[in-house]
């Protein structure tokens, strides 16, 4: 229950910030263009709080926090006194109306740059993208990628860490090839490799992009020494202790932790003999794993212990941290990568290269907000930047109920020299609303299937 409340709180905070940023973009430019703003609202429905400012604008927080709006003086909606007609939105020049509408998405992009600027000022711990293992006969192996290589860039996008690698690779869904620049182990020479993606199959919902290409990132060795025990777990009940080293299971020698995991998972509520080394002495124990049900109905064993992992070599650890001026460039570069990736994904969603089942809604966003809030402010800011970019891109889609639809009407007006008729706009709003409702229904359905 606490997890749900935490996710909900983080989601509402993230949504409130991003909506305020978006609507403030419209508000700020509208004021600069001489348009009178009647109401600036975060949320819809009954106001929970409101105040009329010295500028005459009503500022409010409403009951339904799933959006917001800026209500501007407009003769198409209300009667406007003669003395205020020059402050009406509809009476402004085309470029001013376009600027006001475009300011919302632009504010989201600028906020993403600001968020990443703060992130890079604070610093983000990361590890260099060094390949630990390449699966034989995989796409990566066929391209000449081998163990120990470090990924420096993908299709011209620099990849300082694994997050950048994943983002760059995901953007190639539906493409025929991927250009990769790597450094050979033990050298400083960069070489180029081309991955043939014509046979590549990748389901973002159930698979990791690196795994589907045959790449396993380098990670420190996992030992057979127990470093964590869960209170009242099966491991403690069996007599296991911290620093015990697992030697064998059911008479078979154990050489890697994955063997332990497989043995425990395959023995739910079934006793298994485990031999450990404790202070140089071999001790035989009987472990009966507890039962754990997975989301797909599978029943597995669960023992409640974890191994000791060797520390990361210092040469692999990096801190993505920059000074105030350099951080601006890095933040802008990161934001642009997110913009291009999001646009690619939207395009591939339309063309079918990305399945509609990968569309996410508010529940997935809430879970993501809660998870990143758990990790700390740096990761939560990165999450806000990601969602802010997505919000900006979505609002630029040419659907009449969105900012992009209004800009489309303005573009038509610029060509024809007359506004689009109210009848055509009304039809457009109805069609756009229907499309958005369908997309939201699909996103919510996808969210519920992931629970």
Tab-separated table of C-alpha atoms in Angstrom:
chain	number	residue	atom	x	y	z
A	1	UNK	CA	0.000	0.000	0.000
A	2	UNK	CA	2.799	2.397	0.893
A	3	UNK	CA	4.439	1.642	-2.456
A	4	UNK	CA	1.249	2.617	-4.303
A	5	UNK	CA	0.941	5.850	-2.323
A	6	UNK	CA	4.616	6.659	-2.935
A	7	UNK	CA	4.228	6.083	-6.674
A	8	UNK	CA	1.060	8.182	-6.726
A	9	UNK	CA	2.714	11.023	-4.830
A	10	UNK	CA	5.763	11.030	-7.097
A	11	UNK	CA	3.494	10.872	-10.158
A	12	UNK	CA	1.360	13.826	-9.029
A	13	UNK	CA	4.482	15.856	-8.232
A	14	UNK	CA	6.007	15.092	-11.624
A	15	UNK	CA	2.751	15.763	-13.458
A	16	UNK	CA	2.131	19.001	-11.570
A	17	UNK	CA	5.600	20.326	-12.365
A	18	UNK	CA	5.412	19.440	-16.064
A	19	UNK	CA	1.888	20.792	-16.527
A	20	UNK	CA	2.856	24.040	-14.792
A	21	UNK	CA	5.910	24.361	-17.061
A	22	UNK	CA	3.874	23.699	-20.208
A	23	UNK	CA	1.058	26.076	-19.370
A	24	UNK	CA	3.447	28.752	-18.147
A	25	UNK	CA	5.043	28.695	-21.597
A	26	UNK	CA	1.681	29.595	-23.149
A	27	UNK	CA	0.996	32.140	-20.397
A	28	UNK	CA	4.344	33.926	-20.594
A	29	UNK	CA	4.313	34.400	-24.367
A	30	UNK	CA	0.625	35.352	-24.372
A	31	UNK	CA	1.335	38.141	-21.900
A	32	UNK	CA	4.313	39.316	-23.974
A	33	UNK	CA	2.079	39.449	-27.041
A	34	UNK	CA	-0.481	41.609	-25.242
A	35	UNK	CA	-3.136	38.904	-24.784
A	36	UNK	CA	-5.198	39.116	-21.589
A	37	UNK	CA	-5.157	35.808	-19.683
A	38	UNK	CA	-8.378	35.231	-17.759
A	39	UNK	CA	-7.362	32.042	-15.942
A	40	UNK	CA	-4.204	30.002	-15.351
A	41	UNK	CA	-5.272	26.598	-14.017
A	42	UNK	CA	-3.350	23.512	-12.972
A	43	UNK	CA	-5.888	20.695	-13.144
A	44	UNK	CA	-9.489	20.513	-14.311
A	45	UNK	CA	-12.843	20.636	-12.544
A	46	UNK	CA	-13.738	22.319	-9.280
A	47	UNK	CA	-11.015	24.673	-7.995
A	48	UNK	CA	-9.438	23.656	-4.679
A	49	UNK	CA	-7.632	26.993	-4.433
A	50	UNK	CA	-7.761	30.159	-6.463
A	51	UNK	CA	-6.566	33.725	-6.296
A	52	UNK	CA	-6.920	36.735	-8.582
A	53	UNK	CA	-3.583	38.428	-9.123
A	54	UNK	CA	-2.854	42.122	-9.560
A	55	UNK	CA	-2.703	41.457	-13.307
A	56	UNK	CA	-6.379	40.410	-13.261
A	57	UNK	CA	-5.629	36.757	-13.998
A	58	UNK	CA	-7.231	34.065	-11.845
A	59	UNK	CA	-4.697	31.453	-10.704
A	60	UNK	CA	-6.157	28.142	-9.554
A	61	UNK	CA	-5.436	24.560	-8.536
A	62	UNK	CA	-8.296	22.270	-9.578
A	63	UNK	CA	-9.513	18.904	-8.348
A	64	UNK	CA	-8.492	16.688	-11.307
A	65	UNK	CA	-4.688	16.950	-11.652
A	66	UNK	CA	-4.472	15.366	-15.108
A	67	UNK	CA	-3.869	18.512	-17.119
A	68	UNK	CA	-4.157	22.251	-17.081
A	69	UNK	CA	-5.071	25.194	-19.239
A	70	UNK	CA	-4.598	28.885	-19.889
A	71	UNK	CA	-7.870	30.645	-20.713
A	72	UNK	CA	-7.225	33.694	-22.868
A	73	UNK	CA	-9.587	36.443	-23.903
A	74	UNK	CA	-11.082	35.296	-27.238
A	75	UNK	CA	-14.028	36.683	-29.230
A	76	UNK	CA	-14.769	33.198	-30.603
A	77	UNK	CA	-15.631	32.002	-27.103
A	78	UNK	CA	-17.006	34.973	-25.137
A	79	UNK	CA	-18.277	38.485	-25.714
A	80	UNK	CA	-15.354	40.865	-25.458
A	81	UNK	CA	-15.818	44.525	-24.489
A	82	UNK	CA	-14.780	46.989	-27.173
A	83	UNK	CA	-12.037	48.353	-24.959
A	84	UNK	CA	-10.418	44.937	-24.660
A	85	UNK	CA	-10.701	43.676	-28.231
A	86	UNK	CA	-7.039	44.440	-28.857
A	87	UNK	CA	-6.192	42.021	-26.012
A	88	UNK	CA	-8.121	39.099	-27.530
A	89	UNK	CA	-6.166	36.110	-28.801
A	90	UNK	CA	-8.077	35.889	-32.070
A	91	UNK	CA	-7.184	39.506	-32.943
A	92	UNK	CA	-3.436	38.979	-32.732
A	93	UNK	CA	-1.181	38.550	-35.747
A	94	UNK	CA	-0.682	35.021	-37.071
A	95	UNK	CA	2.921	34.871	-35.906
A	96	UNK	CA	1.877	35.919	-32.390
A	97	UNK	CA	-0.842	33.266	-32.167
A	98	UNK	CA	1.595	30.672	-33.468
A	99	UNK	CA	4.225	31.719	-30.929
A	100	UNK	CA	1.732	31.484	-28.059
A	101	UNK	CA	0.665	27.968	-29.054
A	102	UNK	CA	4.207	26.741	-29.712
A	103	UNK	CA	5.452	28.139	-26.392
A	104	UNK	CA	3.977	25.251	-24.369
A	105	UNK	CA	5.982	22.447	-26.012
A	106	UNK	CA	9.020	24.722	-26.218
A	107	UNK	CA	8.813	25.276	-22.452
A	108	UNK	CA	8.871	21.492	-21.972
A	109	UNK	CA	12.063	21.202	-24.029
A	110	UNK	CA	13.688	24.082	-22.157
A	111	UNK	CA	12.724	22.495	-18.852
A	112	UNK	CA	14.372	19.230	-19.942
A	113	UNK	CA	17.580	21.140	-20.674
A	114	UNK	CA	17.366	22.812	-17.260
A	115	UNK	CA	16.745	19.489	-15.493
A	116	UNK	CA	19.712	17.842	-17.202
A	117	UNK	CA	21.830	20.913	-16.465
A	118	UNK	CA	21.140	20.431	-12.739
A	119	UNK	CA	21.794	16.691	-13.098
A	120	UNK	CA	25.181	17.279	-14.702
A	121	UNK	CA	26.080	19.918	-12.110
A	122	UNK	CA	25.390	17.441	-9.310
A	123	UNK	CA	26.970	14.549	-11.184
A	124	UNK	CA	25.674	11.119	-12.215
A	125	UNK	CA	27.631	7.988	-11.223
A	126	UNK	CA	27.958	5.619	-14.183
A	127	UNK	CA	30.185	2.936	-15.669
A	128	UNK	CA	31.913	2.838	-19.033
A	129	UNK	CA	30.063	0.747	-21.633
A	130	UNK	CA	32.591	-2.084	-21.849
A	131	UNK	CA	31.342	-5.339	-23.356
A	132	UNK	CA	31.769	-8.340	-21.087
A	133	UNK	CA	30.607	-11.091	-23.404
A	134	UNK	CA	29.328	-11.498	-26.959
A	135	UNK	CA	27.050	-14.442	-27.751
A	136	UNK	CA	28.386	-16.706	-30.539
A	137	UNK	CA	26.671	-16.310	-33.937
A	138	UNK	CA	24.728	-13.255	-32.655
A	139	UNK	CA	24.232	-10.048	-34.643
A	140	UNK	CA	27.025	-8.403	-32.664
A	141	UNK	CA	29.410	-11.339	-33.214
A	142	UNK	CA	28.743	-11.357	-36.957
A	143	UNK	CA	29.619	-7.637	-37.060
A	144	UNK	CA	33.008	-8.278	-35.462
A	145	UNK	CA	32.123	-7.093	-31.968
A	146	UNK	CA	34.133	-8.966	-29.339
A	147	UNK	CA	34.651	-9.189	-25.576
A	148	UNK	CA	36.353	-6.222	-23.939
A	149	UNK	CA	35.462	-3.641	-26.587
A	150	UNK	CA	34.143	-0.292	-25.347
A	151	UNK	CA	31.218	1.323	-27.183
A	152	UNK	CA	32.126	4.942	-27.959
A	153	UNK	CA	29.287	5.971	-30.295
A	154	UNK	CA	26.282	4.601	-32.149
A	155	UNK	CA	25.335	6.195	-35.461
A	156	UNK	CA	27.262	9.317	-34.466
A	157	UNK	CA	25.708	9.590	-30.982
A	158	UNK	CA	28.347	9.529	-28.250
A	159	UNK	CA	27.755	6.827	-25.647
A	160	UNK	CA	29.545	7.604	-22.398
A	161	UNK	CA	27.503	5.113	-20.365
A	162	UNK	CA	25.098	2.194	-20.787
A	163	UNK	CA	22.017	4.424	-20.607
A	164	UNK	CA	23.191	6.294	-23.699
A	165	UNK	CA	23.936	2.976	-25.422
A	166	UNK	CA	20.439	1.643	-24.750
A	167	UNK	CA	18.739	4.824	-25.949
A	168	UNK	CA	20.785	4.943	-29.136
A	169	UNK	CA	20.203	1.267	-29.917
A	170	UNK	CA	16.444	1.402	-29.281
A	171	UNK	CA	16.170	4.206	-31.836
A	172	UNK	CA	17.228	1.691	-34.519
A	173	UNK	CA	14.099	-0.452	-34.221
A	174	UNK	CA	12.916	-1.098	-37.772
A	175	UNK	CA	16.222	-0.057	-39.373
A	176	UNK	CA	18.363	-2.290	-41.591
A	177	UNK	CA	21.712	-1.523	-39.989
A	178	UNK	CA	23.441	0.177	-37.075
A	179	UNK	CA	26.855	1.887	-37.247
A	180	UNK	CA	28.919	1.372	-34.105
A	181	UNK	CA	32.273	2.867	-33.094
A	182	UNK	CA	34.275	0.831	-30.583
A	183	UNK	CA	37.715	0.794	-28.975
A	184	UNK	CA	39.682	-2.421	-29.156
A	185	UNK	CA	40.752	-3.829	-25.746
A	186	UNK	CA	44.091	-2.498	-24.552
A	187	UNK	CA	44.289	0.210	-27.233
A	188	UNK	CA	43.030	3.747	-27.795
A	189	UNK	CA	42.209	3.228	-31.463
A	190	UNK	CA	38.617	3.603	-32.577
A	191	UNK	CA	37.261	1.210	-35.193
A	192	UNK	CA	33.885	1.136	-36.907
A	193	UNK	CA	31.567	-1.833	-37.130
A	194	UNK	CA	28.195	-2.192	-38.858
A	195	UNK	CA	25.501	-4.397	-37.382
A	196	UNK	CA	23.103	-6.027	-39.867
A	197	UNK	CA	19.619	-5.580	-38.379
A	198	UNK	CA	17.590	-7.163	-41.169
A	199	UNK	CA	16.939	-10.251	-39.008
A	200	UNK	CA	16.767	-8.365	-35.703
A	201	UNK	CA	13.692	-9.029	-33.595
A	202	UNK	CA	13.195	-6.910	-30.483
A	203	UNK	CA	10.211	-6.635	-28.143
A	204	UNK	CA	10.844	-3.654	-25.805
A	205	UNK	CA	8.181	-4.948	-23.417
A	206	UNK	CA	9.830	-8.291	-22.662
A	207	UNK	CA	13.420	-8.089	-23.898
A	208	UNK	CA	16.551	-6.029	-23.348
A	209	UNK	CA	17.978	-4.450	-26.469
A	210	UNK	CA	21.557	-5.525	-25.681
A	211	UNK	CA	20.568	-9.153	-25.139
A	212	UNK	CA	18.740	-9.382	-28.471
A	213	UNK	CA	21.904	-8.202	-30.234
A	214	UNK	CA	24.051	-10.689	-28.341
A	215	UNK	CA	25.825	-8.212	-26.053
A	216	UNK	CA	26.323	-8.693	-22.334
A	217	UNK	CA	27.782	-5.711	-20.443
A	218	UNK	CA	30.849	-6.239	-18.322
A	219	UNK	CA	30.026	-6.613	-14.640
A	220	UNK	CA	32.161	-7.486	-11.615
A	221	UNK	CA	32.321	-11.196	-10.751
A	222	UNK	CA	29.578	-12.604	-8.519
A	223	UNK	CA	31.107	-14.813	-5.839
A	224	UNK	CA	29.587	-17.826	-4.083
A	225	UNK	CA	29.933	-16.119	-0.701
A	226	UNK	CA	26.667	-15.153	1.011
A	227	UNK	CA	26.558	-11.449	1.903
A	228	UNK	CA	22.850	-10.892	2.660
A	229	UNK	CA	20.154	-12.915	4.430
A	230	UNK	CA	16.445	-12.104	4.602
A	231	UNK	CA	14.925	-12.255	8.075
A	232	UNK	CA	12.736	-15.342	8.590
A	233	UNK	CA	13.750	-16.625	5.150
A	234	UNK	CA	14.372	-20.214	4.122
A	235	UNK	CA	18.146	-19.635	4.110
A	236	UNK	CA	18.234	-18.660	7.794
A	237	UNK	CA	15.905	-21.536	8.660
A	238	UNK	CA	18.379	-23.910	7.000
A	239	UNK	CA	21.214	-22.571	9.132
A	240	UNK	CA	23.067	-20.546	6.493
A	241	UNK	CA	25.184	-17.667	7.795
A	242	UNK	CA	26.861	-14.577	6.386
A	243	UNK	CA	30.214	-15.288	4.670
A	244	UNK	CA	29.330	-18.961	4.040
A	245	UNK	CA	30.730	-20.047	0.664
A	246	UNK	CA	28.522	-22.455	-1.281
A	247	UNK	CA	30.502	-25.465	-2.479
A	248	UNK	CA	27.933	-27.964	-3.762
A	249	UNK	CA	24.194	-28.591	-4.184
A	250	UNK	CA	22.745	-32.115	-4.062
A	251	UNK	CA	26.237	-33.544	-4.442
A	252	UNK	CA	27.130	-31.505	-7.570
A	253	UNK	CA	29.943	-28.964	-7.397
A	254	UNK	CA	28.989	-25.319	-7.820
A	255	UNK	CA	31.278	-22.948	-9.724
A	256	UNK	CA	29.043	-19.922	-10.427
A	257	UNK	CA	26.117	-18.181	-8.773
A	258	UNK	CA	23.712	-18.851	-11.642
A	259	UNK	CA	23.827	-22.560	-10.719
A	260	UNK	CA	22.647	-21.666	-7.219
A	261	UNK	CA	19.831	-19.508	-8.602
A	262	UNK	CA	18.639	-22.244	-10.983
A	263	UNK	CA	18.725	-24.875	-8.236
A	264	UNK	CA	16.723	-22.769	-5.776
A	265	UNK	CA	14.138	-21.681	-8.376
A	266	UNK	CA	13.542	-25.285	-9.472
A	267	UNK	CA	12.965	-26.581	-5.902
A	268	UNK	CA	9.930	-24.738	-4.483
A	269	UNK	CA	9.035	-26.357	-1.138
A	270	UNK	CA	11.431	-29.206	-1.962
A	271	UNK	CA	14.438	-29.994	0.285
A	272	UNK	CA	17.901	-29.781	-1.259
A	273	UNK	CA	21.291	-30.611	0.241
A	274	UNK	CA	23.743	-27.731	0.292
A	275	UNK	CA	27.377	-27.891	1.341
A	276	UNK	CA	29.102	-24.690	2.419
A	277	UNK	CA	32.574	-23.706	3.516
A	278	UNK	CA	32.511	-21.902	6.889
A	279	UNK	CA	35.789	-20.806	8.481
A	280	UNK	CA	37.612	-23.444	6.452
A	281	UNK	CA	35.251	-26.250	7.504
A	282	UNK	CA	32.758	-27.959	5.152
A	283	UNK	CA	29.232	-28.053	6.571
A	284	UNK	CA	26.239	-29.897	5.090
A	285	UNK	CA	22.826	-28.229	5.384
A	286	UNK	CA	19.316	-28.922	4.139
A	287	UNK	CA	17.628	-25.963	2.423
A	288	UNK	CA	13.907	-26.034	1.608
A	289	UNK	CA	13.126	-22.964	-0.555
A	290	UNK	CA	9.887	-21.103	0.033
A	291	UNK	CA	7.315	-20.858	-2.737
A	292	UNK	CA	6.913	-17.714	-4.816
A	293	UNK	CA	4.298	-17.168	-7.550
A	294	UNK	CA	5.270	-15.150	-10.602
A	295	UNK	CA	2.979	-12.898	-12.615
A	296	UNK	CA	2.596	-15.492	-15.395
A	297	UNK	CA	1.476	-18.165	-12.930
A	298	UNK	CA	4.853	-19.900	-12.696
A	299	UNK	CA	5.786	-21.128	-9.208
A	300	UNK	CA	9.452	-20.889	-8.242
A	301	UNK	CA	11.584	-21.434	-5.176
A	302	UNK	CA	12.847	-18.514	-3.095
A	303	UNK	CA	15.497	-18.814	-0.365
A	304	UNK	CA	16.157	-15.252	0.800
A	305	UNK	CA	19.908	-14.796	0.364
A	306	UNK	CA	22.214	-12.829	-1.901
A	307	UNK	CA	25.870	-13.198	-2.936
A	308	UNK	CA	28.841	-10.941	-2.480
A	309	UNK	CA	29.706	-9.051	-5.672
A	310	UNK	CA	33.238	-7.901	-6.316
A	311	UNK	CA	33.587	-4.082	-6.499
A	312	UNK	CA	33.765	-2.301	-9.838
A	313	UNK	CA	37.334	-1.587	-10.986
A	314	UNK	CA	38.055	2.123	-10.584
A	315	UNK	CA	39.002	2.361	-14.269
A	316	UNK	CA	35.421	1.437	-15.186
A	317	UNK	CA	33.706	3.923	-12.873
A	318	UNK	CA	32.945	7.427	-14.166
A	319	UNK	CA	31.130	10.498	-12.871
A	320	UNK	CA	29.218	12.461	-15.487
A	321	UNK	CA	29.762	15.871	-13.914
A	322	UNK	CA	30.548	19.191	-15.600
A	323	UNK	CA	30.978	22.862	-14.817
A	324	UNK	CA	28.083	25.347	-15.162
A	325	UNK	CA	28.868	26.306	-18.768
A	326	UNK	CA	29.883	22.902	-20.125
A	327	UNK	CA	26.820	21.371	-18.463
A	328	UNK	CA	24.570	23.580	-20.636
A	329	UNK	CA	25.954	22.030	-23.818
A	330	UNK	CA	25.765	18.508	-22.411
A	331	UNK	CA	22.178	19.083	-21.251
A	332	UNK	CA	21.139	20.447	-24.647
A	333	UNK	CA	22.810	17.496	-26.379
A	334	UNK	CA	21.038	14.985	-24.110
A	335	UNK	CA	17.693	16.701	-24.634
A	336	UNK	CA	18.139	16.668	-28.406
A	337	UNK	CA	18.885	12.932	-28.266
A	338	UNK	CA	15.647	12.409	-26.358
A	339	UNK	CA	13.714	14.540	-28.857
A	340	UNK	CA	15.016	12.604	-31.866
A	341	UNK	CA	14.506	9.244	-30.132
A	342	UNK	CA	10.927	10.118	-29.160
A	343	UNK	CA	10.117	11.340	-32.665
A	344	UNK	CA	11.593	8.147	-34.108
A	345	UNK	CA	9.472	6.042	-31.761
A	346	UNK	CA	6.288	7.969	-32.636
A	347	UNK	CA	7.015	7.538	-36.349
A	348	UNK	CA	7.723	3.820	-35.931
A	349	UNK	CA	4.571	3.426	-33.857
A	350	UNK	CA	2.609	4.794	-36.820
A	351	UNK	CA	4.469	2.642	-39.374
A	352	UNK	CA	4.146	-0.484	-37.241
A	353	UNK	CA	7.858	-0.995	-36.553
A	354	UNK	CA	7.026	-0.529	-32.860
A	355	UNK	CA	4.027	-2.505	-31.570
A	356	UNK	CA	1.076	-0.608	-30.110
A	357	UNK	CA	1.376	-2.784	-26.994
A	358	UNK	CA	4.511	-0.811	-26.074
A	359	UNK	CA	2.472	2.373	-25.587
A	360	UNK	CA	2.506	3.363	-21.899
A	361	UNK	CA	-0.018	5.317	-19.859
A	362	UNK	CA	-0.251	7.050	-16.480
A	363	UNK	CA	0.143	3.864	-14.419
A	364	UNK	CA	3.507	3.038	-15.994
A	365	UNK	CA	4.562	6.666	-15.615
A	366	UNK	CA	3.554	6.596	-11.937
A	367	UNK	CA	5.615	3.449	-11.346
A	368	UNK	CA	8.576	5.036	-13.117
A	369	UNK	CA	8.219	8.210	-11.045
A	370	UNK	CA	8.167	6.217	-7.808
A	371	UNK	CA	11.209	4.155	-8.768
A	372	UNK	CA	13.326	7.140	-9.763
A	373	UNK	CA	12.279	9.056	-6.647
A	374	UNK	CA	13.599	6.092	-4.639
A	375	UNK	CA	17.030	6.468	-6.247
A	376	UNK	CA	17.345	10.164	-5.433
A	377	UNK	CA	16.893	13.649	-6.835
A	378	UNK	CA	19.343	13.206	-9.729
A	379	UNK	CA	17.459	10.244	-11.175
A	380	UNK	CA	14.060	11.853	-10.537
A	381	UNK	CA	15.197	14.954	-12.436
A	382	UNK	CA	16.308	12.728	-15.318
A	383	UNK	CA	12.873	11.112	-15.295
A	384	UNK	CA	11.190	14.540	-15.334
A	385	UNK	CA	13.331	15.551	-18.312
A	386	UNK	CA	12.352	12.390	-20.194
A	387	UNK	CA	8.620	12.855	-19.570
A	388	UNK	CA	8.860	16.584	-20.313
A	389	UNK	CA	10.329	15.857	-23.743
A	390	UNK	CA	7.625	13.261	-24.399
A	391	UNK	CA	4.944	15.745	-23.341
A	392	UNK	CA	6.376	18.360	-25.694
A	393	UNK	CA	6.514	15.942	-28.636
A	394	UNK	CA	3.009	14.585	-28.039
A	395	UNK	CA	1.584	18.122	-27.903
A	396	UNK	CA	3.173	18.860	-31.266
A	397	UNK	CA	1.338	15.995	-32.980
A	398	UNK	CA	-0.975	17.427	-35.688
A	399	UNK	CA	-4.206	16.583	-33.870
A	400	UNK	CA	-6.588	19.563	-33.616
A	401	UNK	CA	-7.111	19.225	-29.847
A	402	UNK	CA	-3.347	19.490	-29.293
A	403	UNK	CA	-0.964	22.393	-29.830
A	404	UNK	CA	0.276	20.741	-33.013
A	405	UNK	CA	-3.265	20.766	-34.427
A	406	UNK	CA	-3.598	24.507	-33.799
A	407	UNK	CA	-0.238	25.075	-35.471
A	408	UNK	CA	-1.469	23.011	-38.428
A	409	UNK	CA	-4.508	25.279	-38.755
A	410	UNK	CA	-2.231	28.333	-38.552
A	411	UNK	CA	0.011	26.888	-41.283
A	412	UNK	CA	-3.040	26.437	-43.515
A	413	UNK	CA	-4.080	30.028	-42.722
A	414	UNK	CA	-0.612	31.252	-43.693
A	415	UNK	CA	-0.947	29.558	-47.088
A	416	UNK	CA	-4.595	30.386	-47.861
A	417	UNK	CA	-4.483	33.876	-46.278
A	418	UNK	CA	-7.689	33.183	-44.352
A	419	UNK	CA	-8.505	31.294	-41.135
A	420	UNK	CA	-9.713	27.712	-41.303
A	421	UNK	CA	-13.506	27.707	-41.042
A	422	UNK	CA	-15.048	26.990	-37.640
A	423	UNK	CA	-16.923	24.015	-39.140
A	424	UNK	CA	-13.688	22.371	-40.305
A	425	UNK	CA	-12.048	23.121	-36.962
A	426	UNK	CA	-14.992	21.608	-35.094
A	427	UNK	CA	-14.797	18.409	-37.151
A	428	UNK	CA	-11.050	18.316	-36.548
A	429	UNK	CA	-11.523	18.675	-32.778
A	430	UNK	CA	-14.016	15.806	-32.740
A	431	UNK	CA	-11.757	13.506	-34.749
A	432	UNK	CA	-8.688	14.484	-32.727
A	433	UNK	CA	-10.522	13.893	-29.452
A	434	UNK	CA	-11.638	10.451	-30.610
A	435	UNK	CA	-8.089	9.476	-31.595
A	436	UNK	CA	-6.723	10.647	-28.230
A	437	UNK	CA	-9.402	8.722	-26.331
A	438	UNK	CA	-8.523	5.546	-28.248
A	439	UNK	CA	-4.791	6.017	-27.640
A	440	UNK	CA	-5.375	6.635	-23.935
A	441	UNK	CA	-7.585	3.544	-23.704
A	442	UNK	CA	-4.873	1.439	-25.356
A	443	UNK	CA	-2.201	2.896	-23.050
A	444	UNK	CA	-4.315	2.176	-19.959
A	445	UNK	CA	-5.026	-1.357	-21.171
A	446	UNK	CA	-1.288	-1.915	-21.647
A	447	UNK	CA	-0.650	-0.553	-18.149
A	448	UNK	CA	-3.137	-2.957	-16.561
A	449	UNK	CA	-1.671	-5.952	-18.401
A	450	UNK	CA	1.734	-5.072	-16.921
A	451	UNK	CA	0.470	-5.040	-13.322
